Short mmCIF file of C-alpha atoms in Angstrom, two decimals:
data_model
loop_
_atom_site.label_atom_id
_atom_site.label_comp_id
_atom_site.label_asym_id
_atom_site.label_seq_id
_atom_site.Cartn_x
_atom_site.Cartn_y
_atom_site.Cartn_z
CA MET A 15 -31.99 9.90 -2.75
CA ARG A 16 -31.65 6.47 -1.12
CA SER A 17 -28.24 5.43 0.11
CA ARG A 18 -27.90 2.61 -2.42
CA ASP A 19 -28.41 4.89 -5.39
CA TYR A 20 -24.70 5.59 -5.65
CA SER A 21 -21.49 3.58 -5.45
CA VAL A 22 -18.55 4.11 -3.15
CA ASP A 23 -16.34 5.38 -5.98
CA GLU A 24 -18.93 8.04 -6.78
CA LEU A 25 -19.15 9.08 -3.14
CA MET A 26 -15.35 9.32 -2.83
CA VAL A 27 -15.09 11.38 -6.03
CA CYS A 28 -17.66 13.83 -4.60
CA LEU A 29 -15.90 14.06 -1.21
CA MET A 30 -12.56 14.83 -2.89
CA SER A 31 -14.22 17.34 -5.18
CA HIS A 32 -15.69 19.21 -2.17
CA GLU A 33 -12.18 19.84 -0.82
CA MET A 34 -11.18 21.89 -3.87
CA ARG A 35 -11.49 25.68 -3.69
CA ASP A 36 -12.26 27.95 -6.60
CA GLY A 37 -9.19 29.57 -8.16
CA GLU A 38 -6.63 27.15 -6.76
CA VAL A 39 -4.30 24.71 -8.52
CA VAL A 40 -4.90 20.99 -8.24
CA VAL A 41 -2.34 18.38 -9.28
CA GLN A 42 -2.76 14.84 -10.48
CA GLY A 43 -0.14 12.16 -10.05
CA PHE A 44 0.03 8.69 -11.58
CA SER A 45 -2.88 6.32 -11.94
CA THR A 46 -5.47 8.24 -9.93
CA PRO A 47 -8.62 8.49 -12.11
CA MET A 48 -10.83 9.12 -9.06
CA VAL A 49 -8.88 12.28 -8.34
CA PHE A 50 -9.11 13.35 -11.95
CA ALA A 51 -12.88 12.81 -11.91
CA ALA A 52 -13.03 14.89 -8.70
CA PHE A 53 -11.16 17.80 -10.35
CA VAL A 54 -13.50 17.88 -13.29
CA LEU A 55 -16.52 17.63 -11.02
CA ALA A 56 -15.30 20.56 -8.91
CA LYS A 57 -14.59 22.58 -12.04
CA ARG A 58 -18.09 21.93 -13.30
CA THR A 59 -19.84 22.68 -10.02
CA HIS A 60 -18.44 24.93 -7.28
CA ALA A 61 -14.92 25.77 -8.57
CA PRO A 62 -15.10 26.98 -12.19
CA HIS A 63 -11.72 28.75 -12.00
CA LEU A 64 -9.70 25.69 -11.00
CA TYR A 65 -6.31 25.14 -12.67
CA PHE A 66 -5.12 21.60 -13.37
CA MET A 67 -1.44 20.72 -13.21
CA TYR A 68 -1.05 17.47 -15.12
CA THR A 69 1.96 15.33 -14.35
CA ILE A 70 0.99 13.26 -17.37
CA GLY A 71 1.26 15.80 -20.12
CA ASN A 72 3.53 18.14 -18.16
CA SER A 73 1.07 20.96 -18.55
CA LEU A 74 -1.20 23.49 -16.89
CA ALA A 75 -4.77 23.44 -18.11
CA ASP A 76 -8.12 24.96 -17.23
CA LEU A 77 -10.59 23.13 -19.46
CA PRO A 78 -12.63 20.28 -18.00
CA GLY A 79 -12.36 16.98 -19.86
CA LYS A 80 -13.39 13.36 -19.71
CA VAL A 81 -11.62 10.63 -17.76
CA GLY A 82 -9.97 8.08 -20.04
CA ILE A 83 -6.93 5.91 -20.72
CA SER A 84 -5.94 6.00 -24.39
CA TYR A 85 -6.51 9.60 -25.41
CA ILE A 86 -5.54 11.50 -22.28
CA GLU A 87 -2.99 13.66 -24.17
CA ARG A 88 -5.76 15.22 -26.27
CA LEU A 89 -6.77 16.95 -23.07
CA THR A 90 -3.48 17.41 -21.22
CA LEU A 91 -1.55 18.54 -24.31
CA GLY A 92 -4.07 19.23 -27.06
CA SER A 93 -6.05 21.80 -25.10
CA CYS A 94 -3.72 22.98 -22.34
CA LEU A 95 -2.96 26.51 -21.23
CA LYS A 96 0.80 26.10 -20.96
CA LYS A 97 3.32 23.34 -21.55
CA VAL A 98 6.04 22.95 -18.95
CA SER A 99 8.56 20.22 -18.19
CA LEU A 100 8.48 17.69 -15.38
CA THR A 101 11.63 19.17 -13.85
CA GLU A 102 9.84 22.54 -13.70
CA ILE A 103 6.78 20.94 -12.14
CA ASN A 104 8.85 19.21 -9.47
CA CYS A 105 11.50 21.81 -8.64
CA ASP A 106 9.60 25.05 -9.22
CA LEU A 107 5.85 24.82 -9.73
CA ALA A 108 4.86 22.34 -7.03
CA PRO A 109 6.62 24.31 -4.24
CA HIS A 110 5.30 27.54 -5.76
CA PHE A 111 1.63 26.53 -6.13
CA ARG A 112 1.43 24.07 -3.22
CA PRO A 113 -1.39 22.50 -5.20
CA ARG A 114 -4.35 20.61 -3.75
CA GLU A 115 -3.40 16.97 -4.03
CA PHE A 116 -4.84 13.57 -3.18
CA MET A 117 -2.40 10.71 -2.65
CA ARG A 118 -3.32 7.04 -2.39
CA PRO A 119 -1.07 5.20 0.08
CA ALA A 120 -0.61 1.45 0.24
CA GLN A 121 -0.27 1.80 4.04
CA VAL A 122 -1.07 4.73 6.33
CA ASP A 123 -0.77 5.09 10.12
CA ALA A 124 -2.77 7.10 12.65
CA ARG A 125 -0.38 10.04 12.29
CA GLY A 126 -0.88 10.24 8.54
CA ASN A 127 2.60 8.92 7.68
CA PHE A 128 2.36 6.67 4.67
CA ASN A 129 4.08 4.06 2.54
CA ASN A 130 4.18 3.49 -1.21
CA THR A 131 7.61 1.87 -1.38
CA VAL A 132 7.63 -1.73 -0.06
CA ILE A 133 5.49 -4.18 1.89
CA GLY A 134 7.81 -6.12 4.20
CA SER A 135 11.46 -5.28 4.70
CA TYR A 136 13.12 -2.80 2.36
CA GLU A 137 16.07 -5.10 1.71
CA ARG A 138 13.95 -8.15 0.80
CA PRO A 139 10.40 -6.92 0.22
CA LYS A 140 7.33 -9.10 0.13
CA VAL A 141 5.87 -6.69 -2.40
CA ARG A 142 7.94 -4.09 -4.17
CA LEU A 143 5.61 -1.17 -4.90
CA PRO A 144 6.24 1.39 -7.68
CA GLY A 145 7.95 3.89 -5.36
CA GLY A 146 7.41 7.31 -3.89
CA ALA A 147 7.53 9.46 -7.06
CA GLY A 148 6.94 12.98 -5.67
CA ILE A 149 5.60 11.92 -2.25
CA PRO A 150 8.81 12.44 -0.23
CA ASP A 151 9.01 15.90 -1.84
CA ALA A 152 5.44 17.16 -1.52
CA THR A 153 5.13 16.02 2.11
CA ASN A 154 8.00 18.41 2.90
CA PHE A 155 6.40 21.54 1.52
CA ASN A 156 2.75 21.11 0.58
CA ASP A 157 0.09 21.95 3.16
CA HIS A 158 -2.76 21.12 0.75
CA LEU A 159 -2.32 17.35 0.91
CA ASN A 160 -5.02 14.78 1.50
CA LEU A 161 -4.94 11.00 1.48
CA TYR A 162 -7.48 8.53 0.17
CA VAL A 163 -7.82 4.76 0.48
CA PRO A 164 -10.39 3.08 -1.80
CA ARG A 165 -10.11 -0.25 0.03
CA HIS A 166 -10.44 0.30 3.77
CA THR A 167 -8.73 -2.71 5.40
CA THR A 168 -6.43 -3.46 8.33
CA LYS A 169 -3.70 -4.02 5.72
CA ALA A 170 -3.98 -0.44 4.47
CA LEU A 171 -4.78 1.43 7.69
CA VAL A 172 -2.08 0.04 9.97
CA GLU A 173 -0.54 0.65 13.34
CA LYS A 174 2.97 0.62 11.89
CA ILE A 175 3.90 1.27 8.26
CA ASP A 176 6.71 -0.81 6.74
CA PHE A 177 8.47 2.17 5.15
CA ARG A 178 7.89 5.89 5.52
CA THR A 179 7.66 7.25 1.98
CA GLY A 180 5.56 10.24 2.95
CA LEU A 181 5.82 12.33 6.11
CA GLY A 182 2.53 12.89 7.87
CA TYR A 183 2.57 14.27 11.39
CA GLY A 184 5.77 12.36 12.13
CA ASP A 185 6.42 10.23 15.15
CA PRO A 186 5.54 11.24 18.71
CA ALA A 187 8.98 10.01 19.84
CA ALA A 188 10.83 12.21 17.35
CA ASP A 189 9.99 15.88 17.39
CA ARG A 190 9.55 17.10 13.84
CA SER A 191 10.48 20.69 14.69
CA GLY A 192 14.10 20.02 13.69
CA LEU A 193 13.13 19.14 10.13
CA PRO A 194 13.27 21.67 7.28
CA VAL A 195 9.63 20.99 6.56
CA ILE A 196 7.12 23.75 5.99
CA GLN A 197 3.84 21.87 6.16
CA GLN A 198 1.94 20.03 8.85
CA GLY A 199 0.76 16.69 7.44
CA PRO A 200 -2.36 15.67 5.51
CA ASN A 201 -5.67 17.40 6.11
CA LEU A 202 -8.00 14.48 5.50
CA LEU A 203 -7.97 10.73 4.99
CA VAL A 204 -10.96 9.68 2.88
CA THR A 205 -11.81 5.98 2.67
CA GLU A 206 -14.61 3.82 1.31
CA LEU A 207 -16.17 3.78 4.81
CA CYS A 208 -15.52 7.16 6.39
CA VAL A 209 -13.56 10.41 6.57
CA PHE A 210 -10.81 11.05 9.14
CA ASP A 211 -9.27 14.41 9.95
CA PHE A 212 -6.28 14.88 12.25
CA GLU A 213 -6.46 16.34 15.74
CA ASP A 214 -3.06 17.19 17.24
CA GLY A 215 -1.57 15.02 14.53
CA TRP A 216 -3.68 11.92 15.27
CA ALA A 217 -6.50 10.46 13.13
CA ARG A 218 -9.99 11.40 14.30
CA LEU A 219 -13.19 10.07 12.79
CA ARG A 220 -14.94 13.01 11.16
CA SER A 221 -17.89 11.29 9.52
CA LEU A 222 -19.22 7.85 8.70
CA HIS A 223 -20.56 7.25 5.20
CA PRO A 224 -24.31 6.58 5.06
CA GLY A 225 -25.04 2.97 6.08
CA VAL A 226 -21.65 2.42 7.77
CA ASP A 227 -21.45 1.99 11.55
CA LEU A 228 -18.63 2.63 13.98
CA GLU A 229 -18.16 -1.07 14.70
CA GLU A 230 -17.33 -1.78 11.05
CA VAL A 231 -14.78 1.05 10.84
CA THR A 232 -13.14 -0.09 14.09
CA ARG A 233 -12.98 -3.69 12.89
CA ARG A 234 -11.46 -2.75 9.54
CA THR A 235 -8.94 -0.19 10.86
CA GLY A 236 -5.53 -1.33 12.09
CA PHE A 237 -4.78 1.80 14.14
CA SER A 238 -6.65 3.33 17.05
CA PHE A 239 -8.39 6.57 16.17
CA ARG A 240 -10.05 9.32 18.13
CA LEU A 241 -13.76 10.07 18.24
CA PRO A 242 -15.26 13.55 18.13
CA GLU A 243 -18.09 14.52 20.49
CA GLU A 244 -20.55 13.77 17.75
CA VAL A 245 -19.87 11.43 14.80
CA LYS A 246 -21.53 12.92 11.75
CA THR A 247 -22.87 11.18 8.69
CA THR A 248 -21.12 11.97 5.40
CA ASP A 249 -23.28 13.96 2.97
CA PRO A 250 -24.28 11.71 0.06
CA PRO A 251 -23.66 12.88 -3.54
CA SER A 252 -26.34 15.08 -5.09
CA ALA A 253 -28.38 13.90 -8.06
CA HIS A 254 -26.67 16.56 -10.20
CA GLU A 255 -23.19 15.37 -9.17
CA LEU A 256 -24.06 11.76 -9.95
CA GLU A 257 -25.44 12.66 -13.34
CA LEU A 258 -22.29 14.61 -14.23
CA ILE A 259 -19.97 11.81 -13.12
CA ARG A 260 -21.91 9.06 -14.89
CA GLU A 261 -22.98 10.81 -18.06
CA GLU A 262 -20.23 13.30 -18.82
CA ILE A 263 -17.11 13.13 -16.68
CA ASP A 264 -16.42 9.39 -16.50
CA PRO A 265 -19.01 7.45 -18.50
CA LEU A 266 -16.51 4.60 -19.04
CA GLY A 267 -16.07 4.12 -15.28
CA VAL A 268 -12.28 4.45 -15.31
CA ARG A 269 -12.50 5.60 -11.66
CA ARG A 270 -13.64 2.09 -10.64
CA LEU A 271 -10.22 0.66 -11.56
CA GLU A 272 -9.01 2.01 -8.22
CA LEU A 273 -11.28 -0.46 -6.43
CA LEU A 274 -10.22 -3.51 -8.45
CA SER A 275 -7.15 -5.74 -8.52
CA GLY A 276 -5.76 -8.75 -10.37
CA SER A 277 -7.54 -10.29 -13.34
CA GLU A 278 -10.76 -8.43 -12.56
CA ARG A 279 -8.89 -5.17 -13.04
CA LEU A 280 -7.25 -6.29 -16.30
CA GLU A 281 -10.64 -7.31 -17.68
CA ALA A 282 -12.12 -3.92 -16.76
CA ILE A 283 -9.19 -2.19 -18.51
CA GLU A 284 -9.76 -4.27 -21.65
CA GLU A 285 -13.43 -3.28 -21.68
CA ILE A 286 -12.58 0.41 -21.33
CA LEU A 287 -9.96 0.20 -24.11
CA ALA A 288 -12.45 -1.52 -26.44
CA ARG A 289 -15.05 1.16 -25.80
CA GLU A 290 -12.52 3.94 -26.36
CA GLU A 291 -11.44 2.35 -29.64
CA GLU A 292 -15.08 2.17 -30.72
CA GLU A 293 -15.75 5.79 -29.83
CA GLY A 294 -12.39 7.08 -31.12
CA MET B 5 29.13 19.62 -40.25
CA GLU B 6 28.87 15.92 -40.86
CA SER B 7 25.43 14.37 -40.45
CA LYS B 8 24.78 12.67 -37.09
CA ILE B 9 22.40 10.13 -38.61
CA ARG B 10 23.26 6.48 -37.91
CA ASP B 11 21.34 3.23 -38.11
CA ILE B 12 20.00 1.87 -34.83
CA LYS B 13 22.56 -0.93 -34.56
CA THR B 14 25.55 1.43 -34.94
CA ALA B 15 24.00 3.89 -32.48
CA VAL B 16 23.36 1.36 -29.73
CA GLU B 17 26.86 -0.09 -30.15
CA LEU B 18 27.99 3.10 -28.39
CA VAL B 19 26.42 1.76 -25.18
CA ARG B 20 29.04 -0.10 -23.14
CA ASP B 21 28.24 -2.84 -20.65
CA GLY B 22 28.04 -1.33 -17.15
CA ALA B 23 27.05 2.13 -18.39
CA MET B 24 24.49 4.41 -16.76
CA ILE B 25 21.70 4.78 -19.30
CA ALA B 26 19.22 7.64 -18.98
CA VAL B 27 15.82 6.67 -20.37
CA GLY B 28 13.74 9.56 -21.73
CA GLY B 29 10.00 10.15 -21.74
CA MET B 30 7.78 9.19 -18.82
CA THR B 31 5.43 6.38 -17.77
CA ASN B 32 3.58 5.34 -20.96
CA TYR B 33 4.47 8.36 -23.06
CA ARG B 34 7.18 8.92 -25.69
CA ARG B 35 9.50 6.24 -24.38
CA PRO B 36 12.53 5.15 -26.45
CA VAL B 37 11.08 1.66 -26.97
CA ARG B 38 12.85 0.83 -30.22
CA LEU B 39 16.26 1.85 -28.79
CA SER B 40 15.52 -0.19 -25.65
CA LEU B 41 14.69 -3.26 -27.75
CA GLU B 42 18.00 -2.83 -29.58
CA ILE B 43 19.76 -2.80 -26.16
CA VAL B 44 18.05 -6.15 -25.54
CA ASN B 45 19.05 -7.42 -29.02
CA GLN B 46 22.68 -6.53 -28.46
CA LYS B 47 22.57 -8.29 -25.06
CA LYS B 48 23.97 -5.36 -23.08
CA ARG B 49 24.74 -6.30 -19.47
CA HIS B 50 25.16 -4.67 -16.02
CA LEU B 51 23.54 -1.38 -17.04
CA SER B 52 22.23 1.15 -14.53
CA LEU B 53 18.94 2.58 -15.73
CA LEU B 54 18.24 6.16 -14.72
CA THR B 55 14.77 7.52 -15.39
CA PRO B 56 12.11 9.72 -13.78
CA SER B 57 9.68 6.84 -14.18
CA ALA B 58 10.53 3.37 -15.39
CA GLY B 59 7.86 2.03 -17.73
CA LEU B 60 7.43 -0.78 -20.24
CA GLU B 61 10.75 -0.03 -22.02
CA SER B 62 12.73 -0.27 -18.74
CA ASP B 63 10.78 -3.32 -17.58
CA ILE B 64 11.72 -5.08 -20.82
CA MET B 65 15.42 -4.25 -20.38
CA ILE B 66 15.17 -5.48 -16.77
CA GLY B 67 13.38 -8.68 -17.78
CA ALA B 68 16.03 -9.34 -20.43
CA CYS B 69 18.77 -9.15 -17.75
CA CYS B 70 20.38 -6.00 -19.23
CA ALA B 71 20.33 -4.04 -15.94
CA ASP B 72 21.69 -4.62 -12.43
CA VAL B 73 20.59 -1.27 -11.02
CA ILE B 74 17.53 0.92 -11.45
CA ARG B 75 17.72 4.49 -10.31
CA THR B 76 14.26 6.00 -10.26
CA CYS B 77 11.38 7.22 -8.08
CA TYR B 78 8.63 5.24 -9.81
CA ALA B 79 8.59 1.94 -11.68
CA GLY B 80 5.23 0.88 -13.00
CA LEU B 81 2.89 0.76 -15.94
CA GLU B 82 0.73 3.57 -14.56
CA ILE B 83 -2.99 2.78 -14.96
CA PHE B 84 -2.15 -0.73 -16.25
CA GLY B 85 -0.56 -1.78 -12.95
CA LEU B 86 2.76 -2.77 -11.41
CA ALA B 87 5.81 -3.37 -13.65
CA PRO B 88 6.05 -7.17 -13.52
CA MET B 89 9.74 -7.82 -14.23
CA PHE B 90 10.91 -4.92 -12.05
CA ARG B 91 8.84 -6.27 -9.18
CA ARG B 92 10.02 -9.84 -9.69
CA LYS B 93 13.73 -8.92 -9.86
CA VAL B 94 13.71 -6.55 -6.87
CA GLU B 95 11.79 -9.03 -4.72
CA ALA B 96 14.28 -11.77 -5.71
CA GLY B 97 17.23 -9.54 -4.82
CA GLU B 98 18.45 -9.55 -8.44
CA LEU B 99 17.97 -5.85 -9.14
CA ARG B 100 19.14 -3.05 -6.90
CA MET B 101 16.90 0.00 -6.65
CA VAL B 102 18.49 3.35 -5.94
CA GLU B 103 15.57 5.11 -4.31
CA GLU B 104 15.09 8.56 -5.83
CA THR B 105 12.30 11.12 -5.70
CA GLU B 106 11.08 13.39 -8.48
CA THR B 107 13.04 16.22 -6.88
CA THR B 108 16.27 14.31 -6.14
CA LEU B 109 16.44 13.31 -9.81
CA ALA B 110 15.58 16.76 -11.15
CA ALA B 111 17.97 18.53 -8.78
CA GLY B 112 20.75 16.01 -9.47
CA LEU B 113 20.46 16.55 -13.22
CA ARG B 114 20.23 20.33 -12.83
CA ALA B 115 23.38 20.22 -10.68
CA THR B 116 25.29 18.47 -13.48
CA VAL B 117 24.01 20.92 -16.09
CA GLY B 118 25.02 23.84 -13.84
CA THR B 119 28.48 22.28 -13.21
CA LEU B 120 27.77 21.90 -9.48
CA ALA B 121 28.46 18.90 -7.23
CA PHE B 122 25.00 19.18 -5.63
CA LEU B 123 21.85 21.24 -5.28
CA PRO B 124 19.73 21.57 -2.15
CA ALA B 125 15.96 21.10 -2.21
CA ARG B 126 13.03 20.65 0.14
CA CYS B 127 12.53 16.89 0.04
CA MET B 128 13.04 13.55 1.85
CA SER B 129 13.11 14.96 5.38
CA GLY B 130 11.15 12.98 7.95
CA THR B 131 10.95 9.96 5.63
CA ASP B 132 12.93 6.71 5.41
CA LEU B 133 14.65 7.89 2.23
CA PHE B 134 17.81 8.98 4.09
CA ARG B 135 18.10 5.49 5.61
CA VAL B 136 18.24 3.83 2.18
CA ARG B 137 20.28 6.61 0.56
CA PRO B 138 23.21 7.03 2.98
CA ASP B 139 25.17 8.65 0.14
CA ILE B 140 22.99 11.76 0.33
CA ARG B 141 24.53 14.22 2.79
CA LYS B 142 22.99 17.32 4.32
CA VAL B 143 24.02 20.92 3.93
CA THR B 144 23.32 23.82 6.29
CA CYS B 145 21.62 26.77 4.64
CA PRO B 146 23.92 29.77 5.29
CA TYR B 147 20.92 32.11 5.56
CA THR B 148 18.37 30.18 7.64
CA GLY B 149 20.43 27.45 9.29
CA GLU B 150 18.09 24.75 7.92
CA GLN B 151 19.60 21.30 7.31
CA LEU B 152 18.69 20.49 3.72
CA PRO B 153 19.53 17.42 1.64
CA ALA B 154 22.50 18.10 -0.68
CA LEU B 155 21.42 16.18 -3.75
CA PRO B 156 24.43 14.84 -5.62
CA ALA B 157 24.97 15.60 -9.31
CA ILE B 158 23.82 12.82 -11.65
CA LYS B 159 25.98 12.12 -14.72
CA PRO B 160 24.52 9.56 -17.11
CA ASP B 161 26.81 7.98 -19.72
CA VAL B 162 24.21 7.72 -22.46
CA ALA B 163 20.73 9.27 -22.81
CA LEU B 164 18.10 7.57 -25.00
CA ILE B 165 15.36 9.97 -26.10
CA HIS B 166 12.59 9.65 -28.66
CA ALA B 167 11.57 12.71 -30.68
CA LEU B 168 8.77 13.64 -33.04
CA ALA B 169 11.18 15.16 -35.53
CA ALA B 170 14.88 15.95 -35.77
CA ASP B 171 17.28 17.32 -38.35
CA GLN B 172 20.65 15.78 -39.28
CA GLN B 173 22.40 17.75 -36.53
CA GLY B 174 20.09 16.54 -33.75
CA ASN B 175 17.99 19.66 -33.30
CA ALA B 176 14.82 17.96 -32.16
CA ILE B 177 11.13 18.52 -31.46
CA LEU B 178 9.55 16.59 -28.59
CA GLY B 179 6.01 17.98 -28.70
CA GLY B 180 4.76 17.86 -25.12
CA ASN B 181 5.39 15.68 -22.07
CA HIS B 182 9.03 16.79 -21.96
CA ALA B 183 9.60 14.88 -18.74
CA TYR B 184 13.33 15.25 -17.87
CA ASP B 185 14.48 14.95 -21.47
CA LEU B 186 16.09 18.38 -21.87
CA GLU B 187 18.19 17.87 -18.74
CA LEU B 188 19.00 14.26 -19.68
CA ALA B 189 20.32 15.39 -23.07
CA GLN B 190 22.37 18.15 -21.41
CA ALA B 191 23.73 16.00 -18.56
CA ALA B 192 24.61 12.82 -20.48
CA LYS B 193 28.04 12.34 -22.05
CA THR B 194 26.39 10.86 -25.16
CA THR B 195 22.82 11.51 -26.29
CA ILE B 196 21.12 9.27 -28.81
CA ILE B 197 17.89 10.62 -30.30
CA SER B 198 15.55 8.31 -32.16
CA THR B 199 13.03 10.18 -34.26
CA GLU B 200 9.74 9.60 -36.04
CA ALA B 201 11.04 11.69 -38.94
CA VAL B 202 14.26 13.30 -40.09
CA VAL B 203 13.28 16.72 -41.43
CA PRO B 204 15.12 19.67 -43.00
CA HIS B 205 16.68 22.17 -40.61
CA GLU B 206 14.28 24.87 -41.86
CA GLU B 207 11.31 22.87 -40.59
CA ILE B 208 12.79 22.64 -37.09
CA VAL B 209 13.38 26.41 -37.12
CA LYS B 210 9.80 26.99 -38.18
CA ARG B 211 8.31 24.76 -35.46
CA GLY B 212 10.89 25.51 -32.74
CA ALA B 213 13.40 23.06 -31.27
CA ASP B 214 13.09 21.54 -27.80
CA ILE B 215 16.55 19.95 -27.77
CA ILE B 216 19.38 21.53 -29.70
CA GLY B 217 21.99 19.61 -31.67
CA PHE B 218 24.83 20.75 -29.40
CA ASP B 219 23.55 18.21 -26.85
CA VAL B 220 23.07 15.37 -29.34
CA GLU B 221 25.70 12.97 -30.69
CA VAL B 222 23.58 10.56 -32.76
CA VAL B 223 20.23 10.69 -34.60
CA VAL B 224 18.45 7.42 -35.42
CA PRO B 225 15.50 7.39 -37.82
CA ALA B 226 12.85 5.22 -36.09
CA LYS B 227 9.30 5.50 -37.33
CA HIS B 228 6.93 4.39 -34.54
CA GLY B 229 9.99 4.23 -32.31
CA ALA B 230 7.96 4.85 -29.14
CA TYR B 231 5.25 2.27 -29.89
CA PRO B 232 3.34 0.91 -27.93
CA THR B 233 3.87 3.99 -25.74
CA SER B 234 2.53 7.19 -27.25
CA CYS B 235 4.16 9.80 -29.43
CA TYR B 236 1.58 12.57 -29.32
CA PRO B 237 0.20 13.86 -31.65
CA ASP B 238 1.44 11.20 -34.12
CA TYR B 239 -0.03 8.28 -32.17
CA PHE B 240 -1.56 7.44 -28.80
CA LEU B 241 -0.50 4.64 -26.47
CA ASP B 242 -1.72 1.17 -27.46
CA GLY B 243 -3.25 -0.09 -24.23
CA LYS B 244 -3.91 -3.57 -25.61
CA VAL B 245 -0.17 -4.21 -25.85
CA PHE B 246 0.31 -3.23 -22.19
CA VAL B 247 -2.39 -5.70 -21.13
CA GLU B 248 -0.81 -8.33 -23.40
CA TYR B 249 2.58 -7.67 -21.76
CA ILE B 250 1.25 -8.11 -18.22
CA LYS B 251 -0.44 -11.38 -19.21
CA ALA B 252 2.70 -12.59 -21.00
CA CYS B 253 4.78 -11.99 -17.86
CA GLN B 254 2.20 -13.74 -15.67
CA GLU B 255 2.26 -16.75 -17.99
CA ASP B 256 6.07 -16.89 -18.36
CA ARG B 257 5.92 -15.77 -22.00
CA PHE B 258 8.20 -12.73 -21.54
CA ASP B 259 10.76 -13.84 -24.16
CA SER B 260 8.23 -14.55 -26.90
CA PHE B 261 6.44 -11.25 -26.19
CA VAL B 262 9.70 -9.32 -26.58
CA ARG B 263 10.60 -11.23 -29.77
CA ALA B 264 7.19 -10.45 -31.24
CA LEU B 265 7.50 -6.77 -30.31
CA CYS B 266 10.93 -6.60 -31.99
CA GLU B 267 9.56 -8.19 -35.16
CA ARG B 268 6.66 -5.75 -35.14
CA GLY B 269 9.19 -2.93 -35.72
CA ASN B 270 10.56 -1.65 -39.00
CA GLY B 271 7.98 1.05 -39.38
CA GLU B 272 4.91 -1.13 -38.91
CA ILE B 273 2.51 -0.80 -35.98
#
C-alpha cells in the first residue's frame, strides 16, 4: 500500500490499537473518538477479549460498536455487561484495573508531564481548558498510560508546560521517590508525525511515520528529544485495518474531529449529526 | 406520608442565594436542565456549582450570572467543544474555579456520606493541584508511612437530579450513567428530583430504585426535563441544540438562546 492511501487519523487509530493486549481493560475518557475507534479495532483484530470501561455510560462492556455522537448510549448502556457508577469507576475500578488509557494533552514536555488545565497563568489564563478530570488521579496509580497529540506543533510539545495536570516522569530537580505514586509515567507519546517512548524518563524518538523526516519533527517539537541508534519507520495500517475503520467502525469519520478546530469542526459535527439522524 | 410532589417554581424557591448546588448527571447526559433553567428564571445569585462535569446546564447558569464559583474537574460540552460561558467568565476573572479531580470529588462526597471529615486517596501528587488547592492537607498512612492527600468532606446544600421515573416519596429510577448522583442525593441537605414520569410505588419496586426516598425532599414532574441532554432510553441528546448554543454564544445571542430554550419547555421537545 502506498503511503498516501491512508490519513493520519487512521494511522494514529491503528498505532493506539496495537498497544492494547488481549484480555485487558481499556478505558475511554471524554471526547476521544480516536481512542474509541482504536478499542474497537483491537477488539476486532488481535484482542477479541478486551473489556471496555466507558466513562460515558458508566459501564463495563465487551461488545464492539460503532463510533458516533448521538446514540452512544445504545452501546454503552443498551448492550453493556455491567452498569456501575462514576464514583465506583474513579475510586475503585480504575485503581483496581489500571486500564490501558490514551490521554490527549494540550501541552506535554519531554518528561511526559502534561497540561489540560490552562494556557498562560493559572490565575488569569489566556485559555481556560476544561480541566484535568481523572488525569491527576490516573497519573498517580496507572502504569498503562499513553499520550497522544493529533496536532504535532511547538505549542503542544513544549519545553515547559504552563500547569502540571498530569504527572509524567516528574522533574529532574525534584526527586519523585517521595511521592505516594505507584506508576512510572506514560509509556508512549503518539503524534501525527512520529512515536516517542521514554528512556530514563526523557522522550526518545521511536519511529517516524512514513514520509516524515527527522528535520520536520525537530522543527515542530518544542522540547529536545533523544535519538535511538536507529530511527525506525512506523508500520503503516494494513488494508484490513483500513477497511474496518472506514466501513464498519467509524464510517461517519467522528475520529477526524480530533484534528479539527473552530468553525471547521462545528461544520463537521453538523454533518455527522445529519447523517446520524438520517440513519437513525 | 405526605406526597413530596411540588411544581418546579415552588421546588426551586428552596434554593437560597449563595448556596452550594450539586448538579447531577454528567457531560451531555441526564442533566437537570429544566431545574437549571428555573434557577436562571428565578435569578438566583452567588451560587457555588458542584458537579463531576459541568455541561450545558452549568454553562447556562454561569452565563446567566447565577454562579460565582464552580467546583468541578471538567467543564465542557464534551465532543461539541469547550463550554463558552465558563471559559469566558474564568478568563475574565469573574468566576472562580475550585480545581477538583474525579477522585477528590468522589472521595469528598463519600466522606460526607460516611460521616467522616476526609478520605485519603491516590491522586494529585506530583501535579500542580496542591498549589491551587492549599486547603487540601496531607495525612500520613499509619501502615505504610505514605503522605496521601486528605480529601475534605463535601457538603452540598441542594442537589438537583433528573430521573427517568419517581414515585411520590422520591424513590427514583435513573437508568444508567449514574455519575455521582447517588452520593449527591445522600450528601446534600436538600435533594430535588425532577422526573420524566411520576409512577406508582409498585412500579418502582418492580423495576428497582436507584435513589431511595429517604434521601429526597422534593419531586418535580418534568417531562423532557433533561432535554437537550439525553435521558436514556427515553431520548438521546439533541446535538443540533449544542451546536446552536455554541454559535449563539459566539454571536452574543446567549440571552435569546436561553429564552427560547425556556419557552421550548412544558413537555414539548
